[in-house]
Amino acid sequence: MLLDIFLLVAGLAMILLGANWLTDGGSGVAKRFGISELVIGLTIVAFGTSAPELVISVMSAIKGSAGLAIGNVVGSNIFNVLMIIGIVAMVRPIKVEHSIMTNEIPLVVLASVALLACGNGHLLDGDMTDMVTRVDGILLLLFFAIFMRYTFSIAKAAPSHSEPEPRQETSRPEVPVPMWKACGMIVLGLAALVWGGDIFVDSASSLARAMGVSDAVIGLTIVAAGTSLPELATSVVAATKGRPGLAVGNVIGSCLFNIFFVLGLSAVIRPLPLGSIGNLDLLVMTGAALLFWLFGWIIRHRTITRIEGIILVLLYIAYTTVLIVNA
């Protein structure tokens, strides 16, 4: 028990350190190539911080643990939107670019609805078992390819079309990061994030089982939250450094990467029956994405306020409470 607690703290420390390196390195590369931080957040940072979800879901699919594979993705996306966006908005209100509101966030909603449809085969087709089939997995991977093509297209247009992001006032001029150092920080940051996330999940799962928590709850909460800690740390650090594009792009890219690539690849390896992952979880995931989009338009135009951030965090706490009570 004491060893697990020590590893839990050590994993969290590695995640925070890796997030700081990844944020600075990704921002340095973006500036050197004239690419917007949103694009870096949607690709390098988002994919890197989603590496724990990829490893856990793929390994779970190979070992036949479909509930853990799907629960990890669904739980991570719920955590990404409700907790990460909520906490980042509490730290600093998020000014969301117009292109994100009209393109990227609706795509997250669409991905969530697609997974909701896959999980309701008994209602749509009269299937006996709700599952993400290999055909569904192939379609999800094709959606991922389309998303990547779109991301590369906005990368070319970003220097001339992206909206300028507010700069954080500082007492001294910012020194450009050398390319070799920025790339090294990205590599070391990703390594620390993946290793720290792996240590955290293993130790947290061990503690949960010692306390008698079920595997379904572990997949949707502890494992999902643990694998999403890189996204949380990276987004919070980016927000505190005045880089909201990187923070929001990281969350959006991670959500799309989780459903389209992680779940798609896992389903291609082995069809994934949803099992104990029910409509409550899928609807919360879809509703969270929709709420994220709505909050960006109301109260203050294209800004996620601190009050809205508090609401998102409270919704996640309520969802987690329902899971634990019904476990």
Coordinates of C-alpha atoms in Angstrom, one line a residue:
M1 CA 0.0 0.0 0.0
L2 CA 2.8 2.5 0.9
L3 CA 4.7 1.6 -2.2
D4 CA 1.6 2.3 -4.3
I5 CA 1.2 5.7 -2.7
F6 CA 4.8 6.5 -3.3
L7 CA 4.5 5.5 -7.0
L8 CA 1.3 7.5 -7.3
V9 CA 3.1 10.7 -6.2
A10 CA 6.2 9.9 -8.3
G11 CA 4.0 9.3 -11.4
L12 CA 2.2 12.6 -10.9
A13 CA 5.5 14.5 -10.5
M14 CA 6.8 13.0 -13.8
I15 CA 3.5 14.0 -15.5
L16 CA 3.8 17.6 -14.3
L17 CA 7.5 17.8 -15.3
G18 CA 6.8 16.3 -18.7
A19 CA 3.8 18.6 -19.3
N20 CA 6.0 21.6 -18.7
W21 CA 8.7 20.4 -21.2
L22 CA 6.1 19.5 -23.8
T23 CA 4.4 22.8 -23.6
D24 CA 7.6 24.8 -24.0
G25 CA 9.0 22.6 -26.7
G26 CA 5.7 22.5 -28.7
S27 CA 5.4 26.3 -28.5
G28 CA 9.0 26.7 -29.6
V29 CA 8.5 24.5 -32.7
A30 CA 5.3 26.3 -33.5
K31 CA 7.1 29.7 -33.5
R32 CA 10.1 28.4 -35.5
F33 CA 7.9 27.1 -38.3
G34 CA 5.2 29.8 -38.1
I35 CA 2.6 27.3 -37.2
S36 CA -0.2 28.2 -34.8
E37 CA -0.2 26.8 -31.3
L38 CA -3.7 25.5 -32.0
V39 CA -2.3 23.1 -34.7
I40 CA 0.5 22.0 -32.4
G41 CA -2.0 21.3 -29.7
L42 CA -4.3 19.4 -32.1
T43 CA -1.4 17.1 -33.3
I44 CA 1.9 16.7 -31.5
V45 CA 0.8 17.6 -28.0
A46 CA -2.6 15.9 -28.2
F47 CA -1.3 12.7 -29.6
G48 CA 1.6 12.6 -27.2
T49 CA -0.6 13.2 -24.1
S50 CA -3.0 10.5 -25.4
A51 CA -0.3 7.9 -25.7
P52 CA -1.3 6.3 -22.3
E53 CA -4.9 5.9 -23.6
L54 CA -3.6 4.3 -26.8
V55 CA -1.3 1.8 -25.0
I56 CA -3.9 0.8 -22.4
S57 CA -6.8 0.5 -24.8
V58 CA -4.8 -1.5 -27.4
M59 CA -3.3 -3.8 -24.8
S60 CA -6.8 -4.3 -23.2
A61 CA -8.2 -5.2 -26.6
I62 CA -5.4 -7.7 -27.2
K63 CA -6.0 -9.3 -23.8
G64 CA -9.8 -9.3 -24.3
S65 CA -10.6 -6.7 -21.7
A66 CA -13.1 -4.8 -23.9
G67 CA -14.7 -2.9 -20.9
L68 CA -11.4 -1.4 -19.9
A69 CA -10.6 -0.5 -23.5
I70 CA -13.9 1.4 -24.1
G71 CA -14.2 2.7 -20.5
N72 CA -10.7 4.2 -20.8
V73 CA -11.7 6.2 -23.9
V74 CA -15.2 7.2 -22.7
G75 CA -14.0 8.1 -19.3
S76 CA -11.0 10.0 -20.6
N77 CA -13.1 12.1 -22.9
I78 CA -15.5 12.9 -20.1
F79 CA -12.6 13.9 -17.9
N80 CA -11.0 15.9 -20.7
V81 CA -14.0 18.2 -21.3
L82 CA -15.6 18.4 -17.8
M83 CA -12.5 18.5 -15.6
I84 CA -9.7 19.8 -17.8
I85 CA -11.6 22.5 -19.6
G86 CA -13.3 23.3 -16.3
I87 CA -10.1 23.6 -14.3
V88 CA -8.3 25.5 -17.0
A89 CA -11.3 28.0 -17.2
M90 CA -11.1 28.4 -13.4
V91 CA -7.4 29.1 -13.6
R92 CA -7.9 31.6 -16.5
P93 CA -11.0 32.2 -18.6
I94 CA -10.5 30.6 -22.0
K95 CA -10.9 32.8 -25.1
V96 CA -11.9 30.3 -27.9
E97 CA -11.1 31.1 -31.5
H98 CA -14.0 31.3 -34.0
S99 CA -12.6 28.4 -36.1
I100 CA -12.6 26.1 -33.0
M101 CA -16.3 26.9 -32.3
T102 CA -17.4 26.3 -35.9
N103 CA -15.1 23.4 -36.8
E104 CA -13.2 21.5 -34.1
I105 CA -15.7 21.4 -31.2
P106 CA -18.6 20.3 -33.5
L107 CA -16.3 17.5 -34.7
V108 CA -15.9 16.3 -31.1
V109 CA -19.7 16.3 -30.7
L110 CA -20.0 14.3 -34.0
A111 CA -17.4 11.8 -32.8
S112 CA -19.3 11.3 -29.5
V113 CA -22.6 10.8 -31.3
A114 CA -20.9 8.3 -33.6
L115 CA -19.7 6.3 -30.6
L116 CA -23.2 6.6 -29.0
A117 CA -24.7 5.1 -32.1
C118 CA -22.2 2.2 -32.1
G119 CA -23.2 1.5 -28.5
N120 CA -26.9 1.2 -29.3
G121 CA -27.0 -1.5 -31.9
H122 CA -29.9 -3.2 -30.0
L123 CA -32.0 -0.2 -30.7
L124 CA -30.9 0.6 -34.2
D125 CA -30.4 -2.8 -35.7
G126 CA -31.9 -5.2 -33.2
D127 CA -28.4 -6.6 -32.3
M128 CA -28.3 -8.9 -29.3
T129 CA -25.0 -7.4 -28.1
D130 CA -23.9 -3.7 -28.2
M131 CA -20.4 -3.5 -29.5
V132 CA -17.9 -1.6 -31.6
T133 CA -17.3 -3.9 -34.5
R134 CA -14.3 -4.1 -36.8
V135 CA -16.3 -2.3 -39.5
D136 CA -17.0 0.5 -36.9
G137 CA -13.3 0.5 -36.1
I138 CA -12.3 0.9 -39.8
L139 CA -14.8 3.8 -40.2
L140 CA -13.5 5.5 -37.1
L141 CA -9.9 5.2 -38.5
L142 CA -11.1 6.8 -41.8
F143 CA -12.6 9.7 -39.8
F144 CA -9.3 10.1 -38.2
A145 CA -7.6 10.3 -41.6
I146 CA -10.0 13.0 -42.6
F147 CA -9.4 14.9 -39.4
M148 CA -5.6 14.7 -40.0
R149 CA -6.0 16.0 -43.6
Y150 CA -8.1 18.9 -42.2
T151 CA -5.5 19.7 -39.6
F152 CA -2.7 19.8 -42.1
S153 CA -4.8 22.1 -44.3
I154 CA -5.4 24.6 -41.5
A155 CA -1.7 24.4 -40.6
K156 CA -0.8 25.9 -44.0
A157 CA -3.4 28.6 -43.6
A158 CA -2.8 29.3 -39.9
P159 CA -0.1 32.0 -40.3
S160 CA -2.3 34.2 -42.4
H161 CA -5.8 33.3 -41.1
S162 CA -5.4 32.5 -37.4
E163 CA -6.6 35.1 -34.9
P164 CA -3.9 36.6 -32.7
E165 CA -3.9 35.3 -29.2
P166 CA -3.6 37.6 -26.3
R167 CA 0.0 37.7 -25.0
Q168 CA 0.8 37.4 -21.3
E169 CA 2.5 40.5 -20.0
T170 CA 6.0 39.9 -18.9
S171 CA 8.8 42.0 -17.4
R172 CA 11.4 40.7 -19.8
P173 CA 11.4 39.8 -23.6
E174 CA 10.9 36.1 -24.4
V175 CA 14.1 34.4 -25.7
P176 CA 13.4 32.1 -28.7
V177 CA 14.1 28.4 -27.9
P178 CA 16.7 26.8 -30.2
M179 CA 15.2 24.1 -32.5
W180 CA 17.4 21.3 -31.1
K181 CA 16.4 22.2 -27.6
A182 CA 12.6 22.5 -28.5
C183 CA 12.7 19.0 -30.1
G184 CA 14.6 17.6 -27.2
M185 CA 12.0 19.0 -24.8
I186 CA 9.2 17.5 -26.8
V187 CA 10.8 14.0 -26.8
L188 CA 11.7 14.1 -23.1
G189 CA 8.3 15.6 -22.2
L190 CA 6.4 12.8 -24.1
A191 CA 8.6 10.2 -22.4
A192 CA 8.0 11.6 -19.0
L193 CA 4.3 11.9 -19.6
V194 CA 3.9 8.3 -20.9
W195 CA 6.1 6.8 -18.2
G196 CA 4.6 8.9 -15.4
G197 CA 1.0 8.1 -16.6
D198 CA 1.8 4.3 -16.7
I199 CA 3.2 4.4 -13.2
F200 CA 0.2 6.5 -11.9
V201 CA -2.4 4.2 -13.5
D202 CA -0.8 1.0 -12.2
S203 CA -0.5 2.3 -8.7
A204 CA -3.9 3.9 -8.7
S205 CA -5.5 0.7 -10.0
S206 CA -3.7 -1.4 -7.3
L207 CA -5.0 0.9 -4.6
A208 CA -8.5 0.8 -6.0
R209 CA -8.6 -3.0 -6.1
A210 CA -7.3 -3.1 -2.5
M211 CA -10.3 -0.9 -1.5
G212 CA -12.7 -3.2 -3.4
V213 CA -13.6 -0.9 -6.3
S214 CA -14.9 -2.7 -9.4
D215 CA -13.1 -2.9 -12.7
A216 CA -15.9 -0.9 -14.5
V217 CA -15.5 2.0 -12.1
I218 CA -11.7 1.7 -12.4
G219 CA -11.9 2.0 -16.1
L220 CA -14.3 5.0 -16.2
T221 CA -12.7 6.9 -13.3
I222 CA -9.3 6.1 -12.0
V223 CA -7.7 4.7 -15.2
A224 CA -9.5 7.4 -17.4
A225 CA -8.4 10.2 -15.0
G226 CA -4.9 8.8 -14.7
T227 CA -4.4 8.6 -18.5
S228 CA -5.9 12.1 -18.8
L229 CA -3.5 13.6 -16.3
P230 CA -1.0 14.5 -19.1
E231 CA -3.7 16.5 -20.9
L232 CA -4.7 18.1 -17.6
A233 CA -1.1 19.1 -16.7
T234 CA -0.3 20.2 -20.2
S235 CA -3.4 22.3 -20.6
V236 CA -3.1 24.0 -17.1
V237 CA 0.5 24.8 -17.7
A238 CA -0.3 26.2 -21.2
A239 CA -3.1 28.3 -19.8
T240 CA -1.0 29.8 -17.0
K241 CA 1.7 30.7 -19.6
G242 CA -0.9 32.6 -21.6
R243 CA -1.3 30.0 -24.5
P244 CA -5.0 29.2 -24.6
G245 CA -4.8 27.8 -28.2
L246 CA -2.4 25.1 -27.0
A247 CA -4.6 24.3 -24.0
V248 CA -7.8 24.0 -25.9
G249 CA -6.2 22.3 -29.0
N250 CA -4.7 19.7 -26.7
V251 CA -8.1 18.8 -25.2
I252 CA -9.9 18.7 -28.6
G253 CA -7.2 16.8 -30.3
S254 CA -7.0 14.3 -27.5
C255 CA -10.8 13.7 -27.6
L256 CA -10.8 13.1 -31.3
F257 CA -7.6 11.0 -31.1
N258 CA -9.2 8.8 -28.4
I259 CA -12.4 8.0 -30.3
F260 CA -11.2 8.0 -33.9
F261 CA -7.7 6.4 -33.5
V262 CA -7.5 4.7 -30.1
L263 CA -10.9 3.1 -30.1
G264 CA -10.8 2.6 -33.9
L265 CA -7.5 0.7 -33.8
S266 CA -8.6 -1.3 -30.7
A267 CA -11.8 -2.4 -32.4
V268 CA -9.9 -3.4 -35.6
I269 CA -7.7 -5.6 -33.4
R270 CA -10.7 -7.2 -31.7
P271 CA -14.5 -6.2 -31.7
L272 CA -15.3 -4.6 -28.4
P273 CA -18.6 -5.4 -26.6
L274 CA -19.6 -2.4 -24.4
G275 CA -20.6 -4.7 -21.5
S276 CA -21.2 -2.5 -18.4
I277 CA -20.5 0.7 -20.4
G278 CA -24.0 2.0 -20.7
N279 CA -26.0 4.9 -22.2
L280 CA -25.4 6.9 -19.1
D281 CA -21.7 7.1 -19.8
L282 CA -22.1 7.6 -23.5
L283 CA -24.7 10.3 -23.0
V284 CA -22.6 12.1 -20.4
M285 CA -19.7 12.0 -22.9
T286 CA -21.8 13.4 -25.7
G287 CA -23.5 16.0 -23.4
A288 CA -20.2 17.2 -22.1
A289 CA -19.0 17.9 -25.6
L290 CA -22.2 19.7 -26.5
L291 CA -22.1 21.7 -23.3
F292 CA -18.5 22.8 -24.1
W293 CA -19.7 24.1 -27.5
L294 CA -22.7 25.9 -26.0
F295 CA -20.7 27.5 -23.2
G296 CA -18.4 29.0 -25.9
W297 CA -21.3 30.9 -27.4
I298 CA -23.4 32.1 -24.4
I299 CA -22.8 34.6 -21.5
R300 CA -19.5 35.9 -23.0
H301 CA -19.0 35.3 -26.7
R302 CA -16.5 32.6 -27.4
T303 CA -15.2 32.6 -23.8
I304 CA -15.4 29.8 -21.2
T305 CA -15.7 31.8 -18.0
R306 CA -14.7 30.8 -14.5
I307 CA -18.4 30.2 -13.5
E308 CA -18.8 27.9 -16.5
G309 CA -15.6 26.1 -15.5
I310 CA -17.0 25.5 -12.0
I311 CA -20.2 24.1 -13.5
L312 CA -18.2 21.7 -15.6
V313 CA -16.1 20.5 -12.7
L314 CA -19.3 20.0 -10.5
L315 CA -20.9 18.0 -13.3
Y316 CA -17.9 15.7 -13.3
I317 CA -18.0 15.2 -9.6
A318 CA -21.8 14.4 -9.8
Y319 CA -21.2 11.9 -12.6
T320 CA -18.4 10.2 -10.6
T321 CA -20.6 10.1 -7.5
V322 CA -23.3 8.3 -9.4
L323 CA -20.8 5.7 -10.7
I324 CA -19.5 5.0 -7.2
V325 CA -22.9 4.8 -5.7
N326 CA -24.1 2.4 -8.4
A327 CA -21.0 0.3 -8.4

